[in-house]
Structure formats: structure tokens, C-alpha cells
Amino acid sequence: MKLIIAVVQDKDQRKVTDALLERGYQFTNIATTGGLLREGNVTFLIGVEEDQVDDVIQVLGAHSKTREQLVNVFPPTIEPIGTCIPSPVKVQVGGATVFVLDVERFAKL
Ligand code: 2BA
């Protein structure tokens, strides 16, 4: 068995959820926050058999969009605090960030 951990943007949560349910997968959603953007995203925990991993990854890819977002970068400065101007930088966010882990043991008690 495998555990798929997938970080998805909030905006794609509904579509990904519907598509996974439609195919009969069981999963748990956790509300999470991106380390860089500090914006809400959602992390799916999906327990599947090994031969289902590719299908799940395909579903995640099909329903997660890449978007550009601006993030403020504060440059290192020698100026007094409060006078440095952050420069906005574009980053590409998504589709999904996916990790696939081996499950040593799975039980429902
Ligand atoms: P955030 O941390 O808010 O990152 C948003 C986007 O900013 C990332 O999009 C990436 O394009 C950029 N970014 C973040 N950290 C960076 C860095 N150290 N250097 C260069 N660019 C950086 P995605 O790669 O699509 O990631 C979307 C979200 O997935 C991330 O939100 C984070 O919540 C999660 N994530 C991505 N990589 C991860 C990792 N290796 N471990 C754990 N979570 C990860």
C-alpha cells in the first residue's frame, strides 16, 4: 500500500475532491498553509494500492492548475528598519505537489 500526500491550492480543492470521489478513492483533507506564500492550501492524504498510484497522480494533475502569484521579497538592507521597500517577485504555484510514501502497516480498528 502507498500513501499519497498532495498539496493542492485552495481554488482546486473542489475539483480534485469531486474527481477522487467519482473514482471511489478514500482520502482525508487537511487545511494547510504554504511556507513561502503563507496562504491557505489543502493537503490530501490518499491511501491506495500500488497499482492505483499513477491514476491518482493523473487525476491530481488534471484538476490542479498552475497559477502565477506575486510574493514580496524583503532584500537584505543596511537601512533603518521601516525604510526598506519589498520587491514583488512572480512565482509559479501548483498544480499539485505530490509525495508517494510506502505504508508499512494499515489498519482500521
Ligand atoms: P508555498 O510554500 O507557499 O510556495 C508557493 C510557491 O512558491 C511554490 O509553488 C514555488 O513556486 C515557490 N517556492 C516556495 N518555496 C520556494 C523556494 N525555497 N525556492 C524557490 N521557490 C519557492 P509550488 O512548488 O507549486 O508549491 C506549492 C505549495 O506546495 C507550497 O506553498 C507548499 O505548501 C507545498 N510544497 C512545495 N514543495 C514542498 C516541499 N518540498 N515540501 C513540503 N511542501 C511543499
PDB file of C-alpha atoms in Angstrom, residues 3-4 15 20 28-29 34-35 38 44 49 66 69-70 83-84 93 106 109:
ATOM      1  CA  LEU A   3       0.219   6.913   0.973  1.00  0.00           C
ATOM      2  CA  ILE A   4      -0.007   9.827  -1.429  1.00  0.00           C
ATOM      3  CA  LYS A  15     -12.473  19.796  -8.450  1.00  0.00           C
ATOM      4  CA  LEU A  20     -11.262  11.463  -6.481  1.00  0.00           C
ATOM      5  CA  THR A  28      -8.525  12.907   4.164  1.00  0.00           C
ATOM      6  CA  ASN A  29      -8.128  16.657   3.628  1.00  0.00           C
ATOM      7  CA  GLY A  34       2.263  27.328   2.260  1.00  0.00           C
ATOM      8  CA  GLY A  35       5.622  28.110   3.834  1.00  0.00           C
ATOM      9  CA  ARG A  38       1.688  31.842   3.874  1.00  0.00           C
ATOM     10  CA  PHE A  44      -4.788  15.406   0.643  1.00  0.00           C
ATOM     11  CA  GLU A  49      -2.910   0.206  -3.661  1.00  0.00           C
ATOM     12  CA  THR A  66      -0.629  26.297 -12.345  1.00  0.00           C
ATOM     13  CA  GLN A  69       1.360  34.792  -7.850  1.00  0.00           C
ATOM     14  CA  LEU A  70       3.291  37.781  -6.563  1.00  0.00           C
ATOM     15  CA  THR A  83      12.576  52.182   5.209  1.00  0.00           C
ATOM     16  CA  CYS A  84      13.268  49.109   3.054  1.00  0.00           C
ATOM     17  CA  VAL A  93       2.295  27.919  -7.805  1.00  0.00           C
ATOM     18  CA  PHE A 106      -2.542  -0.113   7.541  1.00  0.00           C
ATOM     19  CA  LEU A 109      -9.661  -0.752  14.286  1.00  0.00           C
TER      20      LEU A 109
END
